[in-house]
Amino acid sequence: MYRFEVMELHSLGSRQPSYGILASVLENDTCTYIAYIPDISCDRSFVDELAHRCSEGQLSPLHLIDVVLDALS
């Protein structure tokens, strides 16, 4: 089962956080992190919704970058 979660990032020169998505897979009671796209947006609700849709649809993490780029355009 794939899981996509929002990660909050803080850069040294900015007070506003940005948000990325971390993809993991759970197999045999072991969680493995398999994809990470940092700094997608400063809008947490946008990234939350995107991560939720990816989890609900069980998106293959191989396609995560394509989904993020499509959502941003």
Short mmCIF file of C-alpha atoms in Angstrom, two decimals:
data_model
loop_
_atom_site.label_atom_id
_atom_site.label_comp_id
_atom_site.label_asym_id
_atom_site.label_seq_id
_atom_site.Cartn_x
_atom_site.Cartn_y
_atom_site.Cartn_z
CA MET A 1 0.00 0.00 0.00
CA TYR A 2 1.36 3.41 -1.00
CA ARG A 3 1.14 6.38 1.31
CA PHE A 4 1.74 10.01 0.37
CA GLU A 5 2.28 12.53 3.13
CA VAL A 6 2.98 16.24 3.27
CA MET A 7 6.38 17.35 4.51
CA GLU A 8 6.96 20.89 5.78
CA LEU A 9 10.23 22.58 4.85
CA HIS A 10 11.84 25.71 6.22
CA SER A 11 14.57 27.54 4.35
CA LEU A 12 17.08 29.74 6.09
CA GLY A 13 16.17 32.89 4.19
CA SER A 14 12.39 32.64 4.41
CA ARG A 15 9.89 32.76 7.23
CA GLN A 16 7.19 31.04 5.21
CA PRO A 17 7.39 27.25 5.01
CA SER A 18 6.98 25.31 1.79
CA TYR A 19 5.51 21.85 1.43
CA GLY A 20 6.53 18.71 -0.41
CA ILE A 21 5.30 15.14 -0.71
CA LEU A 22 6.98 12.01 0.62
CA ALA A 23 5.87 8.66 -0.81
CA SER A 24 6.29 5.42 1.10
CA VAL A 25 5.20 1.83 0.76
CA LEU A 26 4.22 -0.57 3.53
CA GLU A 27 5.09 -4.20 2.87
CA ASN A 28 5.40 -6.98 5.45
CA ASP A 29 5.16 -4.48 8.33
CA THR A 30 8.12 -2.51 6.92
CA CYS A 31 7.78 1.09 5.75
CA THR A 32 10.15 2.11 2.95
CA TYR A 33 10.44 5.68 1.68
CA ILE A 34 10.60 5.56 -2.10
CA ALA A 35 10.04 9.06 -3.51
CA TYR A 36 10.25 12.63 -2.29
CA ILE A 37 9.47 15.88 -4.03
CA PRO A 38 10.33 18.91 -1.89
CA ASP A 39 9.14 22.48 -2.26
CA ILE A 40 5.99 21.94 -4.32
CA SER A 41 4.10 24.95 -2.96
CA CYS A 42 3.72 27.32 -0.02
CA ASP A 43 -0.01 26.49 -0.03
CA ARG A 44 -0.39 23.60 2.42
CA SER A 45 -4.01 22.90 1.48
CA PHE A 46 -3.02 22.48 -2.19
CA VAL A 47 -0.28 19.96 -1.30
CA ASP A 48 -2.54 18.21 1.26
CA GLU A 49 -5.22 17.70 -1.38
CA LEU A 50 -2.68 16.44 -3.91
CA ALA A 51 -1.18 13.97 -1.44
CA HIS A 52 -4.67 12.80 -0.44
CA ARG A 53 -5.65 12.16 -4.08
CA CYS A 54 -2.41 10.24 -4.67
CA SER A 55 -3.05 8.05 -1.62
CA GLU A 56 -6.71 7.48 -2.45
CA GLY A 57 -5.91 6.49 -6.02
CA GLN A 58 -2.86 4.44 -4.99
CA LEU A 59 -0.72 6.28 -7.52
CA SER A 60 2.51 4.54 -8.38
CA PRO A 61 5.31 6.71 -6.94
CA LEU A 62 7.00 6.42 -10.32
CA HIS A 63 4.36 8.84 -11.60
CA LEU A 64 4.50 11.30 -8.70
CA ILE A 65 6.61 13.88 -10.52
CA ASP A 66 4.20 13.84 -13.50
CA VAL A 67 1.18 14.35 -11.24
CA VAL A 68 2.88 17.22 -9.40
CA LEU A 69 3.89 18.94 -12.64
CA ASP A 70 0.38 18.54 -14.05
CA ALA A 71 -1.15 19.98 -10.87
CA LEU A 72 1.15 23.00 -11.02
CA SER A 73 0.37 23.84 -14.65
#
